[in-house]
C-alpha positions as protocol buffer text, in pm:
chain_id: "A"
residue {
  index: 1
  type: MET
  ca { x: 4501 y: 952 z: 4053 }
}
residue {
  index: 2
  type: ARG
  ca { x: 4769 y: 1067 z: 4270 }
}
residue {
  index: 3
  type: ALA
  ca { x: 5126 y: 1036 z: 4230 }
}
residue {
  index: 4
  type: ARG
  ca { x: 5469 y: 1145 z: 4356 }
}
residue {
  index: 5
  type: LEU
  ca { x: 5728 y: 1321 z: 4104 }
}
residue {
  index: 6
  type: SER
  ca { x: 6075 y: 1303 z: 4230 }
}
residue {
  index: 7
  type: THR
  ca { x: 6305 y: 1519 z: 3985 }
}
residue {
  index: 8
  type: ASP
  ca { x: 6662 y: 1589 z: 3970 }
}
residue {
  index: 9
  type: GLY
  ca { x: 6912 y: 1787 z: 3727 }
}
residue {
  index: 10
  type: GLY
  ca { x: 7284 y: 1830 z: 3710 }
}
residue {
  index: 11
  type: ALA
  ca { x: 7564 y: 1987 z: 3505 }
}
residue {
  index: 12
  type: ARG
  ca { x: 7919 y: 1909 z: 3516 }
}
residue {
  index: 13
  type: GLY
  ca { x: 8083 y: 2222 z: 3520 }
}
residue {
  index: 14
  type: ASN
  ca { x: 7791 y: 2470 z: 3547 }
}
residue {
  index: 15
  type: PRO
  ca { x: 7721 y: 2556 z: 3283 }
}
residue {
  index: 16
  type: GLY
  ca { x: 7850 y: 2226 z: 3153 }
}
residue {
  index: 17
  type: PRO
  ca { x: 7731 y: 1889 z: 3002 }
}
residue {
  index: 18
  type: ALA
  ca { x: 7377 y: 1861 z: 3168 }
}
residue {
  index: 19
  type: ALA
  ca { x: 7110 y: 1597 z: 3201 }
}
residue {
  index: 20
  type: PHE
  ca { x: 6785 y: 1580 z: 3391 }
}
residue {
  index: 21
  type: ALA
  ca { x: 6571 y: 1291 z: 3530 }
}
residue {
  index: 22
  type: TYR
  ca { x: 6239 y: 1216 z: 3700 }
}
residue {
  index: 23
  type: VAL
  ca { x: 6068 y: 914 z: 3847 }
}
residue {
  index: 24
  type: LEU
  ca { x: 5675 y: 922 z: 3854 }
}
residue {
  index: 25
  type: GLU
  ca { x: 5544 y: 687 z: 4101 }
}
residue {
  index: 26
  type: THR
  ca { x: 5198 y: 594 z: 4282 }
}
residue {
  index: 27
  type: ASP
  ca { x: 5162 y: 580 z: 4669 }
}
residue {
  index: 28
  type: ASP
  ca { x: 5243 y: 224 z: 4655 }
}
residue {
  index: 29
  type: GLY
  ca { x: 5563 y: 234 z: 4474 }
}
residue {
  index: 30
  type: THR
  ca { x: 5453 y: 162 z: 4128 }
}
residue {
  index: 31
  type: VAL
  ca { x: 5669 y: 342 z: 3882 }
}
residue {
  index: 32
  type: LEU
  ca { x: 5453 y: 505 z: 3608 }
}
residue {
  index: 33
  type: ASP
  ca { x: 5748 y: 644 z: 3430 }
}
residue {
  index: 34
  type: ALA
  ca { x: 6112 y: 696 z: 3492 }
}
residue {
  index: 35
  type: ARG
  ca { x: 6327 y: 899 z: 3243 }
}
residue {
  index: 36
  type: GLY
  ca { x: 6689 y: 1047 z: 3242 }
}
residue {
  index: 37
  type: GLU
  ca { x: 6795 y: 1251 z: 2926 }
}
residue {
  index: 38
  type: ALA
  ca { x: 7110 y: 1462 z: 2838 }
}
residue {
  index: 39
  type: ILE
  ca { x: 7021 y: 1796 z: 2726 }
}
residue {
  index: 40
  type: GLY
  ca { x: 7361 y: 1953 z: 2615 }
}
residue {
  index: 41
  type: VAL
  ca { x: 7530 y: 2223 z: 2799 }
}
residue {
  index: 42
  type: ALA
  ca { x: 7333 y: 2407 z: 3057 }
}
residue {
  index: 43
  type: THR
  ca { x: 7339 y: 2505 z: 3424 }
}
residue {
  index: 44
  type: ASN
  ca { x: 7246 y: 2314 z: 3723 }
}
residue {
  index: 45
  type: ASN
  ca { x: 6934 y: 2526 z: 3774 }
}
residue {
  index: 46
  type: VAL
  ca { x: 6828 y: 2480 z: 3390 }
}
residue {
  index: 47
  type: ALA
  ca { x: 6868 y: 2105 z: 3408 }
}
residue {
  index: 48
  type: GLU
  ca { x: 6666 y: 2084 z: 3745 }
}
residue {
  index: 49
  type: TYR
  ca { x: 6396 y: 2288 z: 3586 }
}
residue {
  index: 50
  type: ARG
  ca { x: 6381 y: 2074 z: 3280 }
}
residue {
  index: 51
  type: ALA
  ca { x: 6330 y: 1781 z: 3515 }
}
residue {
  index: 52
  type: LEU
  ca { x: 6018 y: 1924 z: 3661 }
}
residue {
  index: 53
  type: VAL
  ca { x: 5863 y: 2036 z: 3315 }
}
residue {
  index: 54
  type: ALA
  ca { x: 5906 y: 1709 z: 3151 }
}
residue {
  index: 55
  type: GLY
  ca { x: 5771 y: 1528 z: 3466 }
}
residue {
  index: 56
  type: LEU
  ca { x: 5490 y: 1750 z: 3490 }
}
residue {
  index: 57
  type: GLU
  ca { x: 5434 y: 1699 z: 3123 }
}
residue {
  index: 58
  type: LYS
  ca { x: 5418 y: 1309 z: 3156 }
}
residue {
  index: 59
  type: ALA
  ca { x: 5191 y: 1331 z: 3468 }
}
residue {
  index: 60
  type: ALA
  ca { x: 4957 y: 1549 z: 3263 }
}
residue {
  index: 61
  type: GLU
  ca { x: 4962 y: 1293 z: 2979 }
}
residue {
  index: 62
  type: LEU
  ca { x: 4887 y: 1040 z: 3205 }
}
residue {
  index: 63
  type: GLY
  ca { x: 4572 y: 1226 z: 3332 }
}
residue {
  index: 64
  type: LEU
  ca { x: 4697 y: 1249 z: 3688 }
}
residue {
  index: 65
  type: ASP
  ca { x: 4504 y: 1489 z: 3909 }
}
residue {
  index: 66
  type: GLU
  ca { x: 4727 y: 1533 z: 4232 }
}
residue {
  index: 67
  type: VAL
  ca { x: 5111 y: 1536 z: 4192 }
}
residue {
  index: 68
  type: GLU
  ca { x: 5390 y: 1583 z: 4495 }
}
residue {
  index: 69
  type: VAL
  ca { x: 5684 y: 1709 z: 4348 }
}
residue {
  index: 70
  type: VAL
  ca { x: 5999 y: 1601 z: 4547 }
}
residue {
  index: 71
  type: SER
  ca { x: 6311 y: 1784 z: 4449 }
}
residue {
  index: 72
  type: ASP
  ca { x: 6669 y: 1863 z: 4579 }
}
residue {
  index: 73
  type: SER
  ca { x: 6660 y: 2170 z: 4439 }
}
residue {
  index: 74
  type: GLU
  ca { x: 6564 y: 2409 z: 4703 }
}
residue {
  index: 75
  type: LEU
  ca { x: 6566 y: 2702 z: 4451 }
}
residue {
  index: 76
  type: VAL
  ca { x: 6333 y: 2534 z: 4219 }
}
residue {
  index: 77
  type: VAL
  ca { x: 6099 y: 2446 z: 4503 }
}
residue {
  index: 78
  type: LYS
  ca { x: 6089 y: 2793 z: 4654 }
}
residue {
  index: 79
  type: GLN
  ca { x: 6079 y: 2965 z: 4340 }
}
residue {
  index: 80
  type: MET
  ca { x: 5746 y: 2733 z: 4229 }
}
residue {
  index: 81
  type: LEU
  ca { x: 5605 y: 2824 z: 4573 }
}
residue {
  index: 82
  type: GLY
  ca { x: 5653 y: 3185 z: 4509 }
}
residue {
  index: 83
  type: GLU
  ca { x: 5890 y: 3224 z: 4794 }
}
residue {
  index: 84
  type: TYR
  ca { x: 6206 y: 3319 z: 4587 }
}
residue {
  index: 85
  type: ARG
  ca { x: 6184 y: 3546 z: 4271 }
}
residue {
  index: 86
  type: VAL
  ca { x: 6317 y: 3420 z: 3935 }
}
residue {
  index: 87
  type: LYS
  ca { x: 6570 y: 3673 z: 3829 }
}
residue {
  index: 88
  type: ASN
  ca { x: 6714 y: 3454 z: 3535 }
}
residue {
  index: 89
  type: ALA
  ca { x: 6513 y: 3470 z: 3195 }
}
residue {
  index: 90
  type: ALA
  ca { x: 6562 y: 3118 z: 3101 }
}
residue {
  index: 91
  type: LEU
  ca { x: 6452 y: 3011 z: 3418 }
}
residue {
  index: 92
  type: ALA
  ca { x: 6157 y: 3214 z: 3405 }
}
residue {
  index: 93
  type: VAL
  ca { x: 6034 y: 3060 z: 3073 }
}
residue {
  index: 94
  type: LEU
  ca { x: 6089 y: 2713 z: 3238 }
}
residue {
  index: 95
  type: LYS
  ca { x: 5880 y: 2847 z: 3548 }
}
residue {
  index: 96
  type: GLU
  ca { x: 5596 y: 2927 z: 3339 }
}
residue {
  index: 97
  type: ASP
  ca { x: 5619 y: 2617 z: 3163 }
}
residue {
  index: 98
  type: ALA
  ca { x: 5578 y: 2449 z: 3476 }
}
residue {
  index: 99
  type: GLU
  ca { x: 5301 y: 2649 z: 3612 }
}
residue {
  index: 100
  type: ARG
  ca { x: 5110 y: 2586 z: 3287 }
}
residue {
  index: 101
  type: LEU
  ca { x: 5144 y: 2210 z: 3323 }
}
residue {
  index: 102
  type: ALA
  ca { x: 5075 y: 2220 z: 3691 }
}
residue {
  index: 103
  type: ASP
  ca { x: 4738 y: 2404 z: 3614 }
}
residue {
  index: 104
  type: ARG
  ca { x: 4652 y: 2105 z: 3387 }
}
residue {
  index: 105
  type: ILE
  ca { x: 4704 y: 1864 z: 3651 }
}
residue {
  index: 106
  type: GLY
  ca { x: 4500 y: 2051 z: 3912 }
}
residue {
  index: 107
  type: ARG
  ca { x: 4659 y: 1990 z: 4272 }
}
residue {
  index: 108
  type: VAL
  ca { x: 5064 y: 2001 z: 4272 }
}
residue {
  index: 109
  type: THR
  ca { x: 5245 y: 2050 z: 4590 }
}
residue {
  index: 110
  type: TYR
  ca { x: 5612 y: 2091 z: 4633 }
}
residue {
  index: 111
  type: ARG
  ca { x: 5861 y: 1952 z: 4870 }
}
residue {
  index: 112
  type: ALA
  ca { x: 6238 y: 2002 z: 4908 }
}
residue {
  index: 113
  type: VAL
  ca { x: 6435 y: 1695 z: 5027 }
}
residue {
  index: 114
  type: ARG
  ca { x: 6825 y: 1640 z: 5055 }
}
residue {
  index: 115
  type: ARG
  ca { x: 6986 y: 1464 z: 4778 }
}
residue {
  index: 116
  type: GLU
  ca { x: 7009 y: 1144 z: 4965 }
}
residue {
  index: 117
  type: HIS
  ca { x: 6646 y: 1122 z: 4979 }
}
residue {
  index: 118
  type: ASN
  ca { x: 6622 y: 1166 z: 4616 }
}
residue {
  index: 119
  type: THR
  ca { x: 6850 y: 868 z: 4474 }
}
residue {
  index: 120
  type: LEU
  ca { x: 6673 y: 732 z: 4190 }
}
residue {
  index: 121
  type: ALA
  ca { x: 6624 y: 1021 z: 4003 }
}
residue {
  index: 122
  type: ASP
  ca { x: 6985 y: 1139 z: 4093 }
}
residue {
  index: 123
  type: SER
  ca { x: 7139 y: 805 z: 3971 }
}
residue {
  index: 124
  type: LEU
  ca { x: 6940 y: 870 z: 3651 }
}
residue {
  index: 125
  type: VAL
  ca { x: 7091 y: 1209 z: 3610 }
}
residue {
  index: 126
  type: ASN
  ca { x: 7451 y: 1061 z: 3642 }
}
residue {
  index: 127
  type: GLU
  ca { x: 7372 y: 766 z: 3409 }
}
residue {
  index: 128
  type: ALA
  ca { x: 7261 y: 1028 z: 3138 }
}
residue {
  index: 129
  type: LEU
  ca { x: 7586 y: 1225 z: 3212 }
}
residue {
  index: 130
  type: ASP
  ca { x: 7809 y: 931 z: 3224 }
}
residue {
  index: 131
  type: ALA
  ca { x: 7679 y: 826 z: 2882 }
}
residue {
  index: 132
  type: ILE
  ca { x: 7779 y: 1144 z: 2701 }
}
residue {
  index: 133
  type: SER
  ca { x: 8095 y: 1184 z: 2867 }
}
residue {
  index: 134
  type: GLY
  ca { x: 8227 y: 844 z: 2766 }
}
């Protein structure tokens, strides 16, 4: 089965209180899973990668064999495509986790979009951040 995985992550402060979110949906818009989660203090980029890893983990768990990842993080997309090197050690570990999960799925593609085209994942991140900052 094929699905689209929209991911987002954010930190208020960078580093600061951080959260990630993902939305996994079929081509007809049926939401298979959507999740937003606070992750403590982290950078924006760590939060973006945590969203990717969590979403790919769910896609693999559901037995999906084709996933289009949609992210408003150009850095994550270009690193996953091999266009940018990963210099940060924490990001390198998360990238390896994502690659391992992508291998379990089979076909995974990556597309960078503007934030306004990633509204549901973005709103889930902000809800998670609002919940921890009161």
